[in-house]
C-alpha cells in the first residue's frame, strides 16, 4: 500500500489491503499506538494528513464486487476516522492522488480520459471542486510540503 509520515514525524499512516478488506491506519513509530482511520471491502489508493494533523484526506475504491470499480472517490475524515464524508460527490471526479495545499484545500489529480489528468482544488469546508488545469497529460502531482 502507501506509507507516509505526519508533518511532525511522530506518526506513520499506512494504506493496506487484503482479499477481504482494506484500510487506512496510523501508528506511532514504535508500532504501539495503532488507530484505524477507515476500513472497507473496496480498498484505498492513498492518504494524506492535513497540515495540523487533525484530518486525513484519502482516495477510496468503492466495492464493485468481483469487477474493478469504475471510479475512485475522494474522502475526508478526522484523524481518528470519525466524521468521514465524501468530497465532490456530485462532481464526477476520478481521483488518483491527493495532497494538502492549505489547511482547508486539497490538490487532486483526477483522471479525465485516456492519458489525460485534470488538476483540481477541493475545498474541504464546502466540498466545492475547482479545475486548475484541464487535460494536463498523465503525471502525478504533489503539493510542496511546508516545514
PDB file of C-alpha atoms in Angstrom:
ATOM      1  CA  UNK A   1       0.000   0.000   0.000  1.00  0.00           C
ATOM      2  CA  UNK A   2       1.007   3.552   0.752  1.00  0.00           C
ATOM      3  CA  UNK A   3       3.137   4.816   3.665  1.00  0.00           C
ATOM      4  CA  UNK A   4       3.605   8.392   4.869  1.00  0.00           C
ATOM      5  CA  UNK A   5       4.632  10.364   7.927  1.00  0.00           C
ATOM      6  CA  UNK A   6       2.789  13.044   9.870  1.00  0.00           C
ATOM      7  CA  UNK A   7       4.262  16.527   9.460  1.00  0.00           C
ATOM      8  CA  UNK A   8       5.864  16.329  12.896  1.00  0.00           C
ATOM      9  CA  UNK A   9       7.389  12.938  12.022  1.00  0.00           C
ATOM     10  CA  UNK A  10       5.891  11.226  15.099  1.00  0.00           C
ATOM     11  CA  UNK A  11       3.242   9.065  13.399  1.00  0.00           C
ATOM     12  CA  UNK A  12       3.056   6.838  10.356  1.00  0.00           C
ATOM     13  CA  UNK A  13      -0.013   6.483   8.124  1.00  0.00           C
ATOM     14  CA  UNK A  14      -0.437   3.356   6.010  1.00  0.00           C
ATOM     15  CA  UNK A  15      -2.856   2.052   3.395  1.00  0.00           C
ATOM     16  CA  UNK A  16      -3.127  -1.741   3.440  1.00  0.00           C
ATOM     17  CA  UNK A  17      -5.276  -4.340   1.779  1.00  0.00           C
ATOM     18  CA  UNK A  18      -6.134  -7.995   1.588  1.00  0.00           C
ATOM     19  CA  UNK A  19      -8.561 -10.066  -0.442  1.00  0.00           C
ATOM     20  CA  UNK A  20     -11.388  -9.416   2.016  1.00  0.00           C
ATOM     21  CA  UNK A  21     -10.756  -5.960   3.462  1.00  0.00           C
ATOM     22  CA  UNK A  22      -8.591  -2.856   3.100  1.00  0.00           C
ATOM     23  CA  UNK A  23      -7.897   0.031   5.382  1.00  0.00           C
ATOM     24  CA  UNK A  24      -6.046   3.141   6.418  1.00  0.00           C
ATOM     25  CA  UNK A  25      -4.421   3.272   9.819  1.00  0.00           C
ATOM     26  CA  UNK A  26      -1.936   5.279  11.834  1.00  0.00           C
ATOM     27  CA  UNK A  27       0.629   4.252  14.408  1.00  0.00           C
ATOM     28  CA  UNK A  28       3.400   5.757  16.465  1.00  0.00           C
ATOM     29  CA  UNK A  29       6.939   4.992  15.313  1.00  0.00           C
ATOM     30  CA  UNK A  30       7.230   2.068  17.724  1.00  0.00           C
ATOM     31  CA  UNK A  31       4.064   0.449  16.295  1.00  0.00           C
ATOM     32  CA  UNK A  32       2.349   0.519  19.685  1.00  0.00           C
ATOM     33  CA  UNK A  33      -0.423   3.136  19.361  1.00  0.00           C
ATOM     34  CA  UNK A  34      -2.384   1.815  16.359  1.00  0.00           C
ATOM     35  CA  UNK A  35      -5.538   3.614  15.218  1.00  0.00           C
ATOM     36  CA  UNK A  36      -7.888   2.783  12.346  1.00  0.00           C
ATOM     37  CA  UNK A  37      -8.944   5.687  10.129  1.00  0.00           C
ATOM     38  CA  UNK A  38     -11.096   3.734   7.638  1.00  0.00           C
ATOM     39  CA  UNK A  39     -11.801   0.163   6.519  1.00  0.00           C
ATOM     40  CA  UNK A  40     -13.768  -1.111   3.535  1.00  0.00           C
ATOM     41  CA  UNK A  41     -14.034  -4.064   1.165  1.00  0.00           C
ATOM     42  CA  UNK A  42     -13.366  -1.836  -1.847  1.00  0.00           C
ATOM     43  CA  UNK A  43      -9.911  -0.575  -0.937  1.00  0.00           C
ATOM     44  CA  UNK A  44      -7.894   2.624  -0.766  1.00  0.00           C
ATOM     45  CA  UNK A  45      -5.255   4.191  -3.009  1.00  0.00           C
ATOM     46  CA  UNK A  46      -3.520   6.854  -0.907  1.00  0.00           C
ATOM     47  CA  UNK A  47      -3.924   9.077   2.147  1.00  0.00           C
ATOM     48  CA  UNK A  48      -2.565  12.451   3.270  1.00  0.00           C
ATOM     49  CA  UNK A  49      -2.548  14.131   6.671  1.00  0.00           C
ATOM     50  CA  UNK A  50      -3.740  17.736   6.976  1.00  0.00           C
ATOM     51  CA  UNK A  51      -1.072  20.300   7.915  1.00  0.00           C
ATOM     52  CA  UNK A  52      -2.318  20.353  11.531  1.00  0.00           C
ATOM     53  CA  UNK A  53      -2.568  16.532  11.705  1.00  0.00           C
ATOM     54  CA  UNK A  54      -6.259  16.614  12.642  1.00  0.00           C
ATOM     55  CA  UNK A  55      -7.713  15.343   9.346  1.00  0.00           C
ATOM     56  CA  UNK A  56      -6.908  12.752   6.704  1.00  0.00           C
ATOM     57  CA  UNK A  57      -7.830  13.030   3.023  1.00  0.00           C
ATOM     58  CA  UNK A  58      -7.902   9.722   1.167  1.00  0.00           C
ATOM     59  CA  UNK A  59      -8.905   8.050  -2.061  1.00  0.00           C
ATOM     60  CA  UNK A  60     -11.382   5.207  -1.713  1.00  0.00           C
ATOM     61  CA  UNK A  61     -12.068   2.476  -4.251  1.00  0.00           C
ATOM     62  CA  UNK A  62     -15.758   1.556  -3.978  1.00  0.00           C
ATOM     63  CA  UNK A  63     -16.538  -2.149  -3.601  1.00  0.00           C
ATOM     64  CA  UNK A  64     -17.542  -3.224  -7.103  1.00  0.00           C
ATOM     65  CA  UNK A  65     -17.825  -6.890  -6.186  1.00  0.00           C
ATOM     66  CA  UNK A  66     -15.791  -9.169  -8.456  1.00  0.00           C
ATOM     67  CA  UNK A  67     -15.146  -6.393 -11.024  1.00  0.00           C
ATOM     68  CA  UNK A  68     -12.952  -3.298 -10.757  1.00  0.00           C
ATOM     69  CA  UNK A  69     -14.637  -0.069  -9.578  1.00  0.00           C
ATOM     70  CA  UNK A  70     -15.407   2.350 -12.395  1.00  0.00           C
ATOM     71  CA  UNK A  71     -14.428   5.427 -10.390  1.00  0.00           C
ATOM     72  CA  UNK A  72     -12.442   6.212  -7.259  1.00  0.00           C
ATOM     73  CA  UNK A  73     -13.764   8.629  -4.626  1.00  0.00           C
ATOM     74  CA  UNK A  74     -12.227  11.457  -2.595  1.00  0.00           C
ATOM     75  CA  UNK A  75     -12.950  11.301   1.154  1.00  0.00           C
ATOM     76  CA  UNK A  76     -12.106  13.377   4.220  1.00  0.00           C
ATOM     77  CA  UNK A  77     -12.187  12.231   7.865  1.00  0.00           C
ATOM     78  CA  UNK A  78     -10.915  13.281  11.244  1.00  0.00           C
ATOM     79  CA  UNK A  79      -7.576  11.581  12.021  1.00  0.00           C
ATOM     80  CA  UNK A  80      -9.389   9.142  14.326  1.00  0.00           C
ATOM     81  CA  UNK A  81     -11.710   8.110  11.449  1.00  0.00           C
ATOM     82  CA  UNK A  82     -14.792   9.958  12.706  1.00  0.00           C
ATOM     83  CA  UNK A  83     -16.844  12.384  10.609  1.00  0.00           C
ATOM     84  CA  UNK A  84     -15.902  10.718   7.301  1.00  0.00           C
ATOM     85  CA  UNK A  85     -17.531  12.303   4.263  1.00  0.00           C
ATOM     86  CA  UNK A  86     -17.135  12.164   0.521  1.00  0.00           C
ATOM     87  CA  UNK A  87     -15.897  15.349  -1.196  1.00  0.00           C
ATOM     88  CA  UNK A  88     -17.023  16.323  -4.670  1.00  0.00           C
ATOM     89  CA  UNK A  89     -19.737  13.677  -4.726  1.00  0.00           C
ATOM     90  CA  UNK A  90     -21.653  15.419  -7.499  1.00  0.00           C
ATOM     91  CA  UNK A  91     -18.561  16.498  -9.447  1.00  0.00           C
ATOM     92  CA  UNK A  92     -17.888  13.103 -11.100  1.00  0.00           C
ATOM     93  CA  UNK A  93     -14.192  13.200 -10.258  1.00  0.00           C
ATOM     94  CA  UNK A  94     -11.911  10.151 -10.520  1.00  0.00           C
ATOM     95  CA  UNK A  95      -9.013  10.998  -8.179  1.00  0.00           C
ATOM     96  CA  UNK A  96      -5.675   9.192  -8.387  1.00  0.00           C
ATOM     97  CA  UNK A  97      -3.650  11.239  -5.882  1.00  0.00           C
ATOM     98  CA  UNK A  98      -4.318  13.873  -3.235  1.00  0.00           C
ATOM     99  CA  UNK A  99      -2.135  16.331  -1.300  1.00  0.00           C
ATOM    100  CA  UNK A 100      -2.942  19.237   1.017  1.00  0.00           C
ATOM    101  CA  UNK A 101      -2.451  22.745  -0.407  1.00  0.00           C
ATOM    102  CA  UNK A 102      -3.664  24.707   2.622  1.00  0.00           C
ATOM    103  CA  UNK A 103      -5.391  23.762   5.893  1.00  0.00           C
ATOM    104  CA  UNK A 104      -8.740  23.832   4.024  1.00  0.00           C
ATOM    105  CA  UNK A 105      -7.929  22.827   0.443  1.00  0.00           C
ATOM    106  CA  UNK A 106      -6.621  19.797  -1.413  1.00  0.00           C
ATOM    107  CA  UNK A 107      -4.756  19.381  -4.687  1.00  0.00           C
ATOM    108  CA  UNK A 108      -6.297  16.433  -6.529  1.00  0.00           C
ATOM    109  CA  UNK A 109      -5.072  14.763  -9.710  1.00  0.00           C
ATOM    110  CA  UNK A 110      -8.140  13.250 -11.377  1.00  0.00           C
ATOM    111  CA  UNK A 111      -8.360  11.043 -14.471  1.00  0.00           C
ATOM    112  CA  UNK A 112     -10.249  12.829 -17.242  1.00  0.00           C
ATOM    113  CA  UNK A 113      -9.739  10.407 -20.114  1.00  0.00           C
ATOM    114  CA  UNK A 114      -7.148   8.217 -21.762  1.00  0.00           C
ATOM    115  CA  UNK A 115      -3.699   9.652 -20.988  1.00  0.00           C
ATOM    116  CA  UNK A 116      -5.281  12.825 -19.510  1.00  0.00           C
ATOM    117  CA  UNK A 117      -5.367  14.184 -15.975  1.00  0.00           C
ATOM    118  CA  UNK A 118      -7.119  17.221 -14.542  1.00  0.00           C
ATOM    119  CA  UNK A 119      -5.608  19.073 -11.590  1.00  0.00           C
ATOM    120  CA  UNK A 120      -8.330  20.171  -9.202  1.00  0.00           C
ATOM    121  CA  UNK A 121      -8.633  22.135  -5.984  1.00  0.00           C
ATOM    122  CA  UNK A 122     -11.094  20.690  -3.479  1.00  0.00           C
ATOM    123  CA  UNK A 123     -12.359  22.901  -0.662  1.00  0.00           C
ATOM    124  CA  UNK A 124     -12.608  20.728   2.465  1.00  0.00           C
ATOM    125  CA  UNK A 125     -15.140  23.014   4.132  1.00  0.00           C
ATOM    126  CA  UNK A 126     -17.716  23.361   1.340  1.00  0.00           C
ATOM    127  CA  UNK A 127     -16.763  20.368  -0.813  1.00  0.00           C
ATOM    128  CA  UNK A 128     -16.538  22.627  -3.880  1.00  0.00           C
ATOM    129  CA  UNK A 129     -14.297  21.437  -6.710  1.00  0.00           C
ATOM    130  CA  UNK A 130     -12.390  23.878  -8.949  1.00  0.00           C
ATOM    131  CA  UNK A 131     -10.496  22.838 -12.083  1.00  0.00           C
ATOM    132  CA  UNK A 132      -6.990  24.326 -12.081  1.00  0.00           C
ATOM    133  CA  UNK A 133      -5.601  22.596 -15.200  1.00  0.00           C
ATOM    134  CA  UNK A 134      -7.684  20.574 -17.668  1.00  0.00           C
ATOM    135  CA  UNK A 135      -6.320  17.606 -19.644  1.00  0.00           C
ATOM    136  CA  UNK A 136      -2.762  18.155 -18.445  1.00  0.00           C
ATOM    137  CA  UNK A 137      -1.409  14.832 -19.633  1.00  0.00           C
ATOM    138  CA  UNK A 138      -0.514  11.892 -17.450  1.00  0.00           C
ATOM    139  CA  UNK A 139       1.660  12.673 -14.447  1.00  0.00           C
ATOM    140  CA  UNK A 140       1.458  12.577 -10.687  1.00  0.00           C
ATOM    141  CA  UNK A 141       1.352  15.912  -8.904  1.00  0.00           C
ATOM    142  CA  UNK A 142       2.393  16.703  -5.370  1.00  0.00           C
ATOM    143  CA  UNK A 143       1.980  19.920  -3.484  1.00  0.00           C
ATOM    144  CA  UNK A 144       5.037  21.500  -1.860  1.00  0.00           C
ATOM    145  CA  UNK A 145       5.459  20.409   1.749  1.00  0.00           C
ATOM    146  CA  UNK A 146       5.688  23.129   4.356  1.00  0.00           C
ATOM    147  CA  UNK A 147       8.251  22.667   7.140  1.00  0.00           C
TER     148      UNK A 147
END
